[in-house]
XYZ file of C-alpha atoms in Angstrom:
542
model
C -57.604 9.131 81.698
C -57.504 12.776 82.894
C -58.906 15.557 80.746
C -55.406 17.051 80.473
C -53.898 13.735 79.289
C -56.696 13.237 76.784
C -56.240 16.780 75.453
C -52.486 16.299 75.036
C -53.009 12.970 73.253
C -55.532 14.543 70.925
C -53.146 17.409 70.057
C -50.308 14.954 69.372
C -52.543 12.819 67.149
C -53.606 15.904 65.222
C -50.019 17.021 64.661
C -49.057 13.536 63.443
C -51.916 13.523 60.971
C -51.050 16.942 59.572
C -47.367 16.041 59.297
C -47.816 12.627 57.719
C -51.030 12.679 55.730
C -50.683 13.223 51.982
C -51.917 16.652 50.821
C -54.509 15.041 48.539
C -56.177 13.392 51.502
C -56.441 16.638 53.486
C -56.854 19.576 51.147
C -58.794 18.494 48.085
C -62.321 19.927 48.069
C -65.186 17.515 48.572
C -63.131 14.548 49.770
C -63.648 14.368 53.503
C -66.174 17.047 54.457
C -65.752 17.424 58.219
C -63.322 15.284 60.194
C -66.259 13.425 61.700
C -67.869 12.460 58.396
C -67.354 9.285 56.393
C -68.600 10.586 53.029
C -67.265 7.952 50.613
C -66.975 4.162 50.502
C -63.376 4.282 51.787
C -63.871 7.643 53.504
C -61.523 9.598 51.228
C -61.571 9.415 47.460
C -57.933 8.168 47.473
C -59.334 5.306 49.561
C -57.154 5.205 52.698
C -59.999 4.371 55.163
C -58.134 6.325 57.872
C -60.269 8.148 60.437
C -58.671 11.249 62.013
C -60.775 10.802 65.173
C -58.993 9.868 68.403
C -61.644 9.883 71.128
C -61.662 6.083 70.914
C -58.052 5.049 71.455
C -55.768 2.335 72.795
C -56.483 3.213 76.424
C -60.286 3.133 76.278
C -61.314 1.007 73.276
C -62.098 -1.914 75.604
C -64.934 0.192 77.039
C -66.890 0.224 73.750
C -70.553 -0.739 74.115
C -73.409 -1.121 71.673
C -75.120 2.276 71.446
C -77.977 1.358 69.100
C -78.981 -1.098 66.379
C -80.991 -0.734 63.192
C -82.447 -4.026 61.958
C -83.185 -4.028 58.245
C -86.646 -5.204 57.137
C -84.843 -7.701 54.869
C -82.229 -10.379 55.432
C -79.722 -9.923 52.675
C -76.104 -10.421 51.657
C -75.162 -7.220 53.481
C -71.879 -6.004 51.985
C -72.633 -2.299 52.017
C -70.065 0.301 53.002
C -72.122 2.865 54.939
C -71.360 6.549 54.527
C -72.047 9.326 57.031
C -72.692 12.936 56.074
C -73.615 15.286 58.898
C -75.770 13.318 61.290
C -77.136 10.833 58.753
C -75.887 7.382 57.765
C -76.735 6.154 54.245
C -76.402 2.566 53.031
C -77.790 0.194 50.414
C -78.875 -3.310 49.575
C -79.689 -4.729 46.159
C -83.263 -3.403 46.255
C -83.473 -0.811 49.068
C -81.703 2.460 49.871
C -81.640 3.561 53.532
C -81.029 6.624 55.684
C -80.858 6.458 59.478
C -79.792 8.813 62.251
C -76.069 8.173 62.671
C -76.261 8.612 66.443
C -79.539 6.950 67.412
C -80.225 4.469 64.544
C -83.699 5.971 64.057
C -84.906 5.421 60.501
C -85.200 8.583 58.436
C -86.325 7.012 55.171
C -86.001 4.002 52.936
C -86.605 3.745 49.208
C -87.495 0.434 47.555
C -86.710 -0.195 43.897
C -87.319 -3.686 42.605
C -85.462 -4.749 39.490
C -86.869 -6.539 36.484
C -83.642 -8.557 36.416
C -82.494 -9.006 40.033
C -78.903 -9.933 40.746
C -78.297 -13.634 41.423
C -76.029 -12.724 44.362
C -78.335 -9.890 45.546
C -75.486 -7.631 46.680
C -74.869 -3.909 46.657
C -71.948 -2.083 48.196
C -73.031 1.479 48.760
C -73.577 5.093 47.776
C -71.436 7.899 46.464
C -72.168 11.394 47.791
C -71.456 14.784 46.277
C -72.952 18.268 46.557
C -76.156 17.233 48.278
C -76.884 14.152 46.151
C -76.534 10.397 46.572
C -75.608 8.114 43.666
C -75.909 4.352 43.228
C -76.183 1.631 40.588
C -78.794 -1.118 40.247
C -78.929 -4.762 39.249
C -80.846 -3.926 36.062
C -78.147 -1.589 34.692
C -79.418 1.798 35.830
C -77.669 4.609 37.676
C -79.652 6.734 40.112
C -79.251 10.131 41.745
C -81.234 10.503 44.957
C -82.110 13.292 47.381
C -80.488 12.607 50.778
C -83.267 14.484 52.558
C -86.056 12.055 51.693
C -84.677 9.481 49.218
C -86.672 10.524 46.199
C -85.056 9.802 42.821
C -83.736 12.905 41.050
C -82.709 11.074 37.891
C -82.688 7.467 36.712
C -80.531 6.622 33.699
C -80.384 3.297 31.856
C -76.810 2.367 30.945
C -76.033 0.798 27.580
C -74.029 -2.154 28.949
C -76.861 -4.356 30.172
C -78.494 -7.747 29.743
C -78.324 -11.150 31.450
C -75.753 -11.271 34.222
C -74.853 -7.572 34.013
C -75.299 -5.513 37.178
C -73.845 -2.456 38.916
C -73.270 -3.493 42.550
C -70.184 -1.375 43.241
C -70.243 1.778 45.359
C -69.636 4.591 42.841
C -67.391 7.522 43.647
C -68.109 11.134 42.731
C -65.811 14.116 42.159
C -65.601 17.315 40.110
C -69.182 17.027 38.895
C -68.784 13.433 37.669
C -70.013 10.084 38.975
C -67.753 7.112 38.208
C -69.254 3.619 38.017
C -68.583 0.308 36.235
C -70.428 -2.894 35.418
C -70.085 -6.352 36.936
C -70.679 -9.641 35.128
C -67.300 -10.505 33.629
C -67.736 -14.210 34.454
C -70.659 -14.268 32.000
C -70.119 -15.306 28.403
C -69.507 -12.238 26.259
C -69.599 -9.627 29.043
C -66.643 -7.264 29.427
C -65.966 -4.362 31.782
C -66.733 -0.716 31.103
C -66.173 2.441 33.159
C -68.666 5.302 32.936
C -68.259 8.934 33.875
C -71.750 10.366 34.294
C -72.704 14.008 34.653
C -73.897 14.436 38.234
C -76.549 16.965 37.234
C -78.560 14.833 34.820
C -76.800 11.455 34.454
C -75.747 11.721 30.821
C -72.588 9.843 29.821
C -69.577 12.164 29.594
C -67.194 9.366 28.617
C -66.930 5.566 28.672
C -63.789 3.419 28.873
C -63.757 -0.172 27.566
C -61.430 -2.520 29.457
C -61.128 -4.665 26.322
C -60.661 -2.257 23.393
C -62.552 -2.977 20.196
C -59.381 -2.737 18.100
C -55.624 -2.467 18.461
C -52.800 -4.264 20.192
C -54.677 -4.967 23.450
C -57.575 -6.527 21.552
C -55.089 -8.800 19.785
C -54.015 -10.296 23.132
C -57.298 -12.262 23.216
C -55.861 -14.796 20.823
C -58.329 -17.682 20.603
C -60.838 -16.770 17.869
C -63.228 -19.513 19.058
C -63.860 -17.789 22.364
C -66.277 -14.917 22.971
C -64.252 -12.246 24.748
C -65.354 -12.121 28.394
C -63.989 -10.531 31.552
C -62.384 -7.437 32.988
C -65.505 -6.260 34.806
C -65.962 -4.370 38.095
C -67.734 -5.239 41.325
C -65.919 -3.068 43.861
C -65.281 0.643 44.176
C -62.803 2.922 42.414
C -60.365 5.490 43.833
C -59.459 8.985 42.698
C -56.438 11.271 42.906
C -58.115 14.710 43.139
C -54.922 16.751 42.755
C -53.915 15.132 39.454
C -57.466 14.156 38.404
C -56.572 10.504 37.834
C -59.113 7.708 38.333
C -57.823 4.274 39.349
C -59.974 1.237 38.545
C -59.465 -2.499 39.348
C -60.456 -4.711 36.404
C -61.484 -8.295 37.180
C -60.532 -11.682 35.735
C -60.972 -12.933 32.173
C -63.318 -15.868 31.470
C -63.410 -18.839 31.348
C -61.928 -18.325 34.779
C -59.862 -21.505 35.122
C -59.187 -22.734 31.600
C -55.978 -21.012 30.579
C -55.315 -23.802 28.068
C -58.401 -22.665 26.181
C -58.134 -18.947 26.912
C -54.684 -18.038 25.547
C -52.936 -14.680 25.317
C -52.354 -11.867 27.801
C -56.043 -10.853 27.896
C -55.411 -7.133 28.348
C -56.568 -5.178 30.315
C -58.247 -7.745 32.546
C -56.732 -8.290 36.021
C -55.133 -4.854 35.946
C -55.005 -1.671 37.956
C -55.769 0.943 35.309
C -55.156 4.692 35.600
C -57.518 6.892 33.589
C -57.626 10.605 32.921
C -60.756 11.474 34.901
C -61.642 14.315 32.538
C -61.856 12.273 29.355
C -61.347 8.553 30.117
C -57.994 8.281 28.321
C -55.752 5.517 29.664
C -52.648 6.899 31.347
C -51.079 3.667 32.568
C -51.737 0.194 33.920
C -50.213 -2.817 35.597
C -51.607 -6.300 34.937
C -50.972 -7.677 38.412
C -52.285 -11.186 37.697
C -50.977 -12.559 34.409
C -52.309 -15.669 32.642
C -54.901 -16.119 35.377
C -56.094 -19.698 35.923
C -57.477 -19.274 39.459
C -60.219 -16.624 39.144
C -57.931 -14.161 40.929
C -59.623 -10.871 40.129
C -57.785 -7.634 40.643
C -60.866 -6.680 42.531
C -60.383 -4.399 45.523
C -60.306 -0.582 45.379
C -56.726 0.567 44.640
C -55.540 2.530 47.698
C -53.675 5.732 46.793
C -51.004 6.747 49.290
C -48.112 9.144 49.525
C -45.788 7.420 51.961
C -43.712 9.072 54.655
C -40.711 9.129 52.295
C -42.777 10.951 49.670
C -43.302 8.042 47.278
C -46.685 8.012 45.497
C -47.998 4.440 45.426
C -51.031 2.317 44.671
C -51.658 -0.454 47.214
C -53.711 -3.243 45.649
C -54.689 -6.289 47.737
C -56.591 -8.848 45.718
C -57.899 -12.398 45.411
C -54.427 -13.706 44.527
C -53.504 -13.340 48.205
C -50.884 -10.668 47.550
C -50.501 -7.045 48.511
C -49.076 -5.418 45.389
C -47.467 -1.985 45.739
C -47.234 -0.061 42.466
C -45.372 3.195 41.873
C -47.677 5.915 40.511
C -45.225 8.827 40.641
C -45.297 9.067 36.838
C -48.898 10.239 37.146
C -48.370 12.902 39.786
C -47.250 16.508 39.623
C -46.080 17.844 36.274
C -46.084 14.325 34.772
C -49.772 13.636 35.300
C -51.032 14.982 31.980
C -48.024 14.300 29.778
C -48.576 12.948 26.301
C -46.855 9.859 24.997
C -47.247 6.161 25.610
C -50.641 6.030 27.322
C -50.403 2.302 28.008
C -47.093 2.405 29.849
C -46.896 -0.099 32.701
C -46.899 1.405 36.192
C -43.814 -0.086 37.908
C -44.250 -2.791 40.536
C -42.496 -2.019 43.841
C -43.273 -5.196 45.803
C -45.644 -8.130 46.233
C -46.139 -9.730 49.659
C -48.550 -12.550 50.654
C -51.629 -11.639 52.677
C -52.753 -15.254 53.158
C -51.737 -18.859 52.398
C -50.503 -19.386 48.841
C -50.055 -22.957 47.571
C -49.709 -24.540 44.111
C -49.966 -21.107 42.552
C -47.922 -22.118 39.480
C -49.286 -25.647 39.023
C -51.087 -25.804 35.674
C -54.655 -27.038 36.073
C -55.503 -30.370 34.437
C -58.427 -31.994 32.628
C -57.555 -35.373 34.160
C -56.731 -34.695 37.788
C -57.994 -32.322 40.487
C -55.584 -29.638 41.699
C -55.881 -27.996 45.100
C -54.592 -24.430 45.260
C -54.676 -21.489 47.657
C -56.160 -18.995 47.785
C -59.341 -20.177 46.117
C -61.769 -17.989 44.229
C -63.221 -16.901 47.576
C -59.805 -16.292 49.099
C -57.427 -13.389 49.424
C -58.985 -9.923 49.628
C -62.454 -9.519 48.193
C -64.434 -6.238 47.955
C -62.539 -4.418 50.721
C -58.922 -3.535 50.046
C -55.933 -2.069 51.860
C -56.209 0.750 54.406
C -53.428 3.177 55.357
C -52.457 4.993 58.550
C -50.150 8.033 58.263
C -49.332 7.604 61.953
C -47.599 4.260 61.430
C -46.877 4.525 57.678
C -48.493 1.087 57.466
C -50.949 -0.603 55.134
C -53.551 -2.856 56.762
C -55.121 -5.712 54.818
C -57.874 -8.176 55.696
C -57.829 -11.518 53.865
C -59.523 -14.904 53.540
C -57.523 -18.118 53.976
C -59.595 -20.657 52.017
C -58.412 -23.045 49.305
C -60.219 -24.759 46.440
C -59.846 -27.730 44.083
C -60.442 -27.672 40.331
C -60.433 -30.112 37.455
C -60.880 -28.532 34.021
C -63.794 -29.355 31.782
C -62.835 -32.223 29.472
C -65.107 -31.377 26.535
C -64.023 -28.134 24.887
C -65.671 -28.732 21.529
C -69.010 -27.205 22.535
C -68.572 -23.762 24.090
C -71.317 -22.029 26.073
C -73.133 -19.068 24.560
C -74.718 -17.702 27.739
C -74.338 -17.910 31.492
C -71.458 -18.028 33.942
C -68.339 -19.497 32.369
C -65.763 -20.873 34.803
C -64.373 -23.808 32.825
C -64.326 -26.400 35.635
C -65.600 -29.989 35.387
C -66.037 -30.708 39.099
C -68.656 -28.955 41.227
C -67.126 -29.718 44.644
C -64.625 -26.924 44.232
C -64.502 -25.571 47.777
C -62.391 -27.156 50.468
C -64.288 -27.565 53.791
C -65.468 -24.245 55.186
C -64.392 -25.413 58.635
C -60.816 -24.940 57.398
C -61.374 -21.328 56.315
C -59.591 -18.676 58.382
C -58.871 -14.971 58.221
C -55.905 -12.621 58.496
C -55.271 -8.989 59.269
C -51.727 -7.999 58.294
C -49.820 -4.741 58.724
C -47.266 -3.927 56.009
C -44.588 -1.269 55.723
C -45.958 1.092 53.069
C -42.474 1.802 51.716
C -41.461 -1.751 50.787
C -44.336 -4.126 51.600
C -42.523 -5.942 54.411
C -44.725 -7.499 57.110
C -44.836 -5.653 60.433
C -47.356 -7.911 62.212
C -50.058 -10.495 61.528
C -53.294 -11.330 63.357
C -55.098 -14.603 62.620
C -58.868 -14.791 63.011
C -60.772 -18.092 63.285
C -63.030 -17.113 60.357
C -62.558 -15.253 57.047
C -62.011 -11.482 57.127
C -64.226 -9.806 54.522
C -65.278 -6.603 56.289
C -63.529 -3.291 55.820
C -60.374 -2.809 57.909
C -60.268 0.635 59.492
C -57.331 2.398 61.224
C -57.909 5.544 63.305
C -55.923 8.365 64.879
C -56.560 6.694 68.226
C -53.897 4.158 67.285
C -56.350 1.302 66.778
C -57.400 -0.827 63.811
C -60.915 -2.276 63.601
C -61.765 -5.507 61.764
C -64.470 -8.198 61.845
C -64.730 -11.833 60.768
C -67.419 -14.056 59.304
C -67.917 -15.735 62.674
C -69.421 -12.546 64.050
C -66.404 -11.318 66.017
C -65.500 -7.625 65.960
C -61.898 -6.792 66.863
C -59.789 -3.813 67.842
C -56.033 -4.212 67.331
C -53.125 -1.976 68.282
C -52.099 -0.292 65.022
C -48.407 -0.389 65.911
C -48.067 -3.896 67.355
C -51.143 -5.899 66.306
C -51.971 -6.691 69.939
C -55.651 -7.452 70.414
C -57.191 -4.711 72.567
C -60.890 -5.609 72.445
C -63.284 -8.192 71.015
C -67.044 -8.496 70.990
C -69.628 -10.622 69.189
C -71.996 -8.973 66.746
C -74.003 -12.181 66.609
C -73.870 -12.017 62.814
C -71.476 -12.906 60.001
C -69.920 -9.581 59.022
C -68.820 -8.665 55.515
C -69.741 -4.995 55.200
C -68.142 -1.709 56.109
C -66.683 -0.710 59.465
C -66.589 3.072 59.788
C -65.436 5.536 62.458
C -67.271 8.876 62.548
C -68.795 11.413 64.923
C -72.447 12.122 65.663
C -74.185 13.603 68.660
C -70.924 15.039 69.939
C -68.998 11.773 70.209
C -66.997 9.329 68.140
C -68.892 6.226 67.076
C -68.139 2.984 65.261
C -70.634 1.731 62.677
C -70.673 -1.880 61.490
C -72.731 -3.402 58.651
C -73.327 -6.923 59.950
C -75.455 -9.883 58.940
C -74.798 -11.585 55.588
C -77.192 -14.130 54.159
C -75.354 -15.108 51.015
C -75.733 -17.759 48.373
C -71.965 -18.245 48.226
C -70.571 -17.355 51.668
C -70.966 -19.355 54.900
C -72.554 -18.151 58.131
C -76.075 -17.374 56.932
C -77.482 -14.567 59.088
C -80.988 -14.475 60.518
C -80.983 -10.663 60.478
C -79.122 -7.897 58.671
C -78.251 -4.980 60.914
C -76.341 -1.763 61.347
C -74.734 -1.820 64.808
C -73.310 1.362 66.317
C -70.804 1.328 69.192
C -69.665 4.158 71.461
C -67.885 4.826 74.733
C -70.914 6.159 76.597
């Protein structure tokens, strides 16, 4: 490509971005930093994962080569979403925080913090960054602020929701002097979800929101008095509308996960996208996307906030139910965003479209026979949600195509008092992993209709990332890294990372060029493709 052609393409891409990108994604202070940074789990606080860089594009993406590799000193279930601020990449595991040079992979520092109560799954999904500080949670219910220069801990605060099975593996987000984080563990007996807003200066709790209220109409929807109330917890990141100061959180499934015959009622506000006033934690609205859940179909991925080309303000929520749900959030924008009134009003559903195979979704599970259904509890979209490109006005979703089989526990007279509470009798719940596949699907952001689909031979767990170069990056659990044409879905490039990949894929600039960073190498107790190494791999054109 000539320099003149490249310059013209870059100018066109820039004009498209300015014309089509929502104002919140461009103008709100502290969201994106420079165009070459990736300063939050999904790059912007609204969570679109779109990179405005176009040096790597349709015409040259096939020339990508590995530029450098950082091999972690641990082999772990690497699900981190790296962030890049300036020339430094920051990422996490359950016990270690890392900083490396974003252009050369040279280690800058690492900070080890062992927990008195380590997470059974040993996962952590990343940092938040704001005003020269890093923030993360821990598996023993602490929140930390760290110095990005050398990794030393500035403050360490114990959170009051703690105990067996409770951890904080999500990547927090930070805005307007607050750090937002929530607890995982909703599959444990008696554990429910809570959202914290912490003061970024010293870590004190500014407000806390309980997914299951202690009193009132929502509490009354947990109707079986025999059951300890459990569920509605968080294990993936949040998103934030900085213009209207609204925090969107995805609450997980109620427990016992499968036994809807035992667990009656609506179980509010589990399995919901919930909108909160970021200043005080007051609920502004919600939509329970998965009702009467009997499949462990958490509303789990970060809700993607988009203003479409037509001007509609939406939430795109792709979850374990194998659906992309588009929800209208216009009631919470502009002059309506702080209005008083019914604070639990449902946010209207625009559309729901499958992201993967769905089978036997309405068949009631039995205590006598085994039911096979799709997606299973490791199907659909997991900790990485929908991405959005203003160039194509499309949402891009990665998904797992993997079914499961369940027979309910026959004896319901003796209920558990501790531990994970699924409610199944059989232990051979997974269908053969050899049958598991992956999908990347492009959807029209206005109405959810499918524009194209790409099938991968292995599950897609990693972050899906569109760029201004007109390409979409994705990776599967078989170790393959893909570049697809954002408009058509045509495969433009493929390479092997040599590792099962379930972490972030980020596009950023360092050392004067655009680079692609991939968190690769998962050794997981519950996912196939055990890695021998965990690595950050960086790709570039030269």
